[in-house]
Amino acid sequence: MSEATWLTPAQFEAALRAKGAYYHIHHPYHIAMHNGEATREQIQGWVANRFYYQTSIPIKDAAIMANCPDPAVRRQWVQRILDHDGADGSDGGIEAWLRLGEAVGLSRESLLSEERVLPGVRFAVDAYVNFARRACWQDAACSSLTELFAPQIHQSRLDSWPQHYGWIEAQGYDYFRRRLSQARRDVEHGLSLALAWCDTVEKQQRMLEILQFKLDILWTMLDAMTLAWSLNRPPYHTVTADAVWHKRRLV
């Protein structure tokens, strides 16, 4: 195995973007949703479980800010929290996702209760939040670079879901529309931080590994959903048909 060499900024950006081959848009569960092959239960399961990820994003971003001593970075990074939590009387992404839940037939109360969140999804998301709390702020910030691939996935949902799932109410798609521009803005900021921070071979290789860690999280979330709603093997399925797993944030 050849020893890693330092990459120019253009080469490093290309290496980061090449990780898109492992983005969860290529997961069979997501492919089925895109192709109109997902059942109502599978769509609802995805929306409910992804909501746990959505509500954890501003917590993750607050952890990054707490570890960042640079006020200029904090002033720019705080916009990500406002995008999700809302500000100045405007709804944020979390509220938009609640409307998506309603559009697919889930109640706000059910989503907010986290009763449908699978333990595999919860463990994966919590690992991401804990990484952001414990890592240096540059590493944690750059872990968000899966946003490089996000506009494609949002657009694919806007293009395919209305064709395949007429039962989903149209207002539910607002989250995906607003994230098209927000994700592109966040990509520009996050990529500039990564290119400035990763000025050694060691930092570049670590950042590629961190990006793979984030991709692993997103893929693992869909693996858990596949077991539950594609293979009919939710947790404890050999013991009980009840959803007995824990349903609350414990830390």
Coordinates of N, CA, C and O in Angstrom, one line a residue, residues 15 37 66 88 118 123 153 238:
A15 N -10.9 14.7 -3.8 CA -11.0 13.4 -2.9 C -12.2 13.5 -2.0 O -12.8 12.4 -1.8
E37 N -41.1 2.6 -5.1 CA -41.3 1.2 -4.6 C -41.5 1.1 -3.1 O -41.7 0.0 -2.6
A66 N -19.6 25.8 20.7 CA -19.1 25.8 22.1 C -17.6 25.5 22.2 O -16.9 26.0 23.1
D88 N -36.7 34.9 14.6 CA -37.5 36.1 14.3 C -38.9 35.8 13.7 O -39.3 36.4 12.7
L118 N -35.9 4.0 15.9 CA -35.2 2.8 16.1 C -33.9 2.9 16.9 O -33.2 3.9 16.7
F123 N -28.6 5.3 18.1 CA -27.2 5.2 18.4 C -26.3 5.8 17.4 O -25.3 6.4 17.7
I153 N -29.6 15.0 -3.4 CA -30.6 14.1 -2.8 C -31.9 14.9 -2.5 O -33.0 14.3 -2.7
T238 N -37.9 -11.5 17.4 CA -38.0 -12.9 17.8 C -38.5 -13.1 19.2 O -38.8 -14.3 19.6

